Amino acid sequence: MHNNRIIIRKEKYDNSELRLNETLFSNANGYIGVRGTLEEGVPSGYSTMRGMYLGGVYEIIPMKQAESLCNLVEKKQTMLNVADTQTIELYVCGERFEMGQGELLSNERILDMNGGFTARKIRWRSPGGRTVGIYIKRMASLDRPQIFVQEYTVKAEDFDGEMAFDSWHVADVRNYSDPDDPRLAAESPSYLTVLRAEVKGDTSLCVSKTGVSGVVIASAVSHVFPGSDSNGISAGYTVNEDKRCVCRIEAELTQGNEFKVIKYSAFSDSIRNEDPASDVITVLDEAKKNTEALYKKQRDILSAFWKRAGMEIKGDDDLDMAMTFNMYQLFCSAPKVQGSSIAAKGLTGEGYEGHYFWDAEMYTLPFFILTDKKLARNILSFRYETLDKARENAALLGHKKGALYPWRTITGEECSGYFPSGSAAYHINGAVSYAVVSYYLATGDSDYIVDEGEEILIETARLWLDTGNYNRDGKFVINEVTGPDEYTCMVDNNFYTNCAAAYGMKWAVRLMHMFERREKIAELKERLNITEDELAEMIRASENMYLPYDERFGISPQDDSFLEKPVWDIAATPKSDFPLLLHYHPLHLYRYQVCKQADTVLAHFLFPGNADRETMEKSFRYYEKITTHDSSLSTCVFSMQASRLGLHDEAVRYFGDSAKLDLLNLHGNSTDGVHTANMGGAYMALVYGFGGIRIDEKGLSIDPFLPDKLAGYSFRFGYHGCLLCLGVDREEMKVELTEGDIIEFSHLGVLHRLRGGEQWTAKL
Ligand code: BGC
């Protein structure tokens, strides 16, 4: 039986679990992200990252370089904690509800991935001996991305008496910081000035503004009390001297009865709205009209999503649930509004300051390409919207031509302060161009290519031409770059980077020629002054790309000098020293053969034409021994490539590590937010790895296998406007065309054709 897509966890009132649950039970809808912090707050001494975020809303802050070398980045964007509207304090006959006080009779967290909400279900006995049942439901509306709803129900179990809520709306908030962890912001001054905090009838409104970016954020809050005529309710809003708005709600409780309040919060920002203060009131008033319709719409949107994307793993319920959770989180993190992408932590926490990395294109995009074309387009469009900034970034780094995407960013400018593992990671360009091509190959959307994609391909290809040079018997070499593995920086001929560059240049020219009759392509050629000579140069560099090979080991070396270095003894390194980045100076790490994450193994998976099978298997074995997987972007890649190489045990082991990473907090830092790249990677490990789905210029091929440990699996995916379902069990594999007219795919090199509603089965 398929899992019911509901996670219920008994929650201990314990420091580390609270922070983790804030992440796992967060609410997001691609615009608003709300950490699952306790409404009533936590007593001091408990660690919490209390936050509400808006996709793409940022402040610019200085990033002082100790030595101001030419053109180093001196400022960065950071995602903002915009306001706190989630705080609701409960008083029962004057006694304040706090988890650390009185007696916690039961305490559960619920995540319902069909309904798209989270809930807390609590029974609590106050120090004075009164027992209440509490149920708090929260939802970030997928239909109305500016709306967040909390529904708070209190039931008096064994007493009659008055109860009260203080429901807060506070715009004067700070971001979280941890000076000891490079993956979090080091300091958190107040980024927002509250311009307005006022009450209008039954609504509070706050407007705040950042000091440097000048972004204005408006939030509005209002409450309704459904079915409560007999509770003698009173509700009054006030604004404190320190501009904190509070709504005091009082009601009478009688034994066995309950009282419910629904709190609506609406958000708007000046990046998307000229007048966020009035926009937010309109949006709020509209949402308040019918909560049931909002819940229904939420369910409908998710039901359509699961219909397109549903996956089932038989024989391992934990894996099955972990994958459901990952897919749900990805869906909720994807940008629903213009001008944003999918951050390393989605909208679930402040890790990596809300920045977008190559994670978005290389790791999460395949999931969206196969399950939600529109969201995939949103992610791709962000790179088109920021292409000019990428051109400026390239110029800052001394390039005469082309565009270089920033290593980490919110608005398109480089936000990485440490260039050896920041700006030098030119392979981000490879990820963006690979994404453009993958989207085209899976959807056939040629309009996208002529409207946006080709311009990205040309500008990234130009950058490669401008970066590399001919050397080594006429080979094209790319020097002084950093590949995916961040424990090895500033190297010559990183195998992965060179493969990605060759691929990007090849496709830039191929698609230009394929669509040269389209008017927009002719315009593009003229606007960017693209000549046939330049295109020929791209082909020449691509075909003559230098791809290192090492005879001694029969492997693809990670770069020119990698194999000259001593091998780091991972087995002899104390467990407490991992992740190495928190315990060793980077320069020290750079002098060893030790990898933070998959690098050459990823190159072999993505660009299999660049090495033979034996080289790939030997390389897999070689890098396996020296990779710490300190980055969450690693085990998924080892799983995919193990599947491709027929190393089924390894494929399953790495897949488990990747799929369960956040739910089980395997890296110990899911407390700061989920790992969206890994979630997308786990999806690829199943779909591309076990499922053997391959989409390339030859079309779609499906060559699955079933790991011994599993009883079967199935998943749906989209291809060229059609919806397919692949099911695999001990006996057979089944491909079904559930939507669309006709599809062709190959299995073991033989071409098959399916018409709408038809199935095709084969023995495994
Ligand atoms: C990884 C990068 C990744 C970043 C954000 C780093 O630890 O090394 O590859 O892009 O995290 O997830």
mmCIF file of C-alpha atoms in Angstrom, residues 22-23 25-37 51-57 79-86 116 118 138-150 169 217-221 263-269 272-273 279-280 283-284 287 294 298 328-338 340-343 345-349 356:
data_model
loop_
_atom_site.group_PDB
_atom_site.id
_atom_site.type_symbol
_atom_site.label_atom_id
_atom_site.label_comp_id
_atom_site.label_asym_id
_atom_site.label_seq_id
_atom_site.Cartn_x
_atom_site.Cartn_y
_atom_site.Cartn_z
ATOM 1 C CA GLU A 22 11.322 23.826 12.685
ATOM 2 C CA THR A 23 12.810 22.829 9.334
ATOM 3 C CA PHE A 25 7.557 21.053 9.575
ATOM 4 C CA SER A 26 8.022 24.390 7.884
ATOM 5 C CA ASN A 27 5.462 25.793 5.451
ATOM 6 C CA ALA A 28 6.412 27.148 2.067
ATOM 7 C CA ASN A 29 4.742 27.974 -1.207
ATOM 8 C CA GLY A 30 7.531 29.290 -3.401
ATOM 9 C CA TYR A 31 7.073 32.839 -2.105
ATOM 10 C CA ILE A 32 6.477 32.643 1.649
ATOM 11 C CA GLY A 33 8.569 30.346 3.826
ATOM 12 C CA VAL A 34 7.742 29.949 7.512
ATOM 13 C CA ARG A 35 9.878 27.900 9.870
ATOM 14 C CA GLY A 36 7.876 25.571 12.039
ATOM 15 C CA THR A 37 8.684 27.467 15.199
ATOM 16 C CA GLY A 51 11.872 33.061 10.721
ATOM 17 C CA MET A 52 9.465 34.054 7.980
ATOM 18 C CA TYR A 53 11.004 34.641 4.566
ATOM 19 C CA LEU A 54 9.935 35.873 1.155
ATOM 20 C CA GLY A 55 11.538 34.410 -1.977
ATOM 21 C CA GLY A 56 13.964 36.849 -3.587
ATOM 22 C CA VAL A 57 13.516 39.545 -0.901
ATOM 23 C CA MET A 79 17.697 36.758 2.526
ATOM 24 C CA LEU A 80 15.608 38.580 5.104
ATOM 25 C CA ASN A 81 13.609 37.434 8.014
ATOM 26 C CA VAL A 82 10.773 39.795 7.123
ATOM 27 C CA ALA A 83 8.328 39.825 10.031
ATOM 28 C CA ASP A 84 6.966 37.622 12.756
ATOM 29 C CA THR A 85 3.274 36.971 12.373
ATOM 30 C CA GLN A 86 3.350 33.418 13.661
ATOM 31 C CA GLY A 116 -0.488 20.860 2.152
ATOM 32 C CA THR A 118 1.384 21.160 9.040
ATOM 33 C CA ARG A 138 -0.698 26.077 9.381
ATOM 34 C CA MET A 139 -0.667 26.510 5.652
ATOM 35 C CA ALA A 140 1.247 28.614 3.147
ATOM 36 C CA SER A 141 -1.265 28.805 0.311
ATOM 37 C CA LEU A 142 -0.054 27.387 -2.995
ATOM 38 C CA ASP A 143 -2.959 29.046 -4.744
ATOM 39 C CA ARG A 144 -2.362 32.479 -3.203
ATOM 40 C CA PRO A 145 1.361 32.652 -2.554
ATOM 41 C CA GLN A 146 1.031 35.853 -0.501
ATOM 42 C CA ILE A 147 -1.115 34.143 2.157
ATOM 43 C CA PHE A 148 -0.178 32.246 5.304
ATOM 44 C CA VAL A 149 -2.941 30.837 7.526
ATOM 45 C CA GLN A 150 -2.855 29.583 11.109
ATOM 46 C CA HIS A 169 2.488 40.957 14.391
ATOM 47 C CA ILE A 217 7.941 44.842 2.728
ATOM 48 C CA ALA A 218 4.338 45.008 3.856
ATOM 49 C CA SER A 219 2.522 42.519 6.030
ATOM 50 C CA ALA A 220 -1.066 42.533 7.200
ATOM 51 C CA VAL A 221 -2.745 40.358 9.799
ATOM 52 C CA LYS A 263 -5.162 34.092 11.797
ATOM 53 C CA TYR A 264 -4.439 35.307 8.269
ATOM 54 C CA SER A 265 -1.123 36.875 7.333
ATOM 55 C CA ALA A 266 -0.520 38.464 3.950
ATOM 56 C CA PHE A 267 2.798 39.659 2.530
ATOM 57 C CA SER A 268 3.850 41.862 -0.319
ATOM 58 C CA ASP A 269 7.087 43.484 -1.431
ATOM 59 C CA ARG A 272 6.834 42.805 -7.323
ATOM 60 C CA ASN A 273 4.360 45.513 -6.320
ATOM 61 C CA ASP A 279 -1.676 45.324 -2.127
ATOM 62 C CA VAL A 280 -1.365 43.408 1.088
ATOM 63 C CA VAL A 283 -4.913 40.249 -0.800
ATOM 64 C CA LEU A 284 -5.779 39.705 2.866
ATOM 65 C CA ALA A 287 -8.314 35.456 1.354
ATOM 66 C CA LEU A 294 -8.280 27.922 0.288
ATOM 67 C CA GLN A 298 -4.421 23.538 -1.706
ATOM 68 C CA TYR A 328 6.922 17.665 -1.524
ATOM 69 C CA GLN A 329 9.612 19.994 -0.192
ATOM 70 C CA LEU A 330 10.958 20.605 -3.675
ATOM 71 C CA PHE A 331 7.511 21.452 -4.961
ATOM 72 C CA CYS A 332 6.927 23.900 -2.092
ATOM 73 C CA SER A 333 10.341 25.533 -2.562
ATOM 74 C CA ALA A 334 10.098 26.214 -6.275
ATOM 75 C CA PRO A 335 9.692 29.834 -7.302
ATOM 76 C CA LYS A 336 6.072 30.825 -7.915
ATOM 77 C CA VAL A 337 6.930 34.495 -8.411
ATOM 78 C CA GLN A 338 9.194 36.268 -10.851
ATOM 79 C CA SER A 340 13.621 34.234 -7.794
ATOM 80 C CA SER A 341 14.963 30.729 -8.039
ATOM 81 C CA ILE A 342 15.274 27.784 -5.704
ATOM 82 C CA ALA A 343 17.675 28.375 -2.829
ATOM 83 C CA LYS A 345 17.769 25.545 1.657
ATOM 84 C CA GLY A 346 14.564 26.363 -0.188
ATOM 85 C CA LEU A 347 12.489 28.657 2.008
ATOM 86 C CA THR A 348 12.976 26.535 5.101
ATOM 87 C CA GLY A 349 15.874 28.258 6.837
ATOM 88 C CA TYR A 356 20.904 30.284 -5.253
#
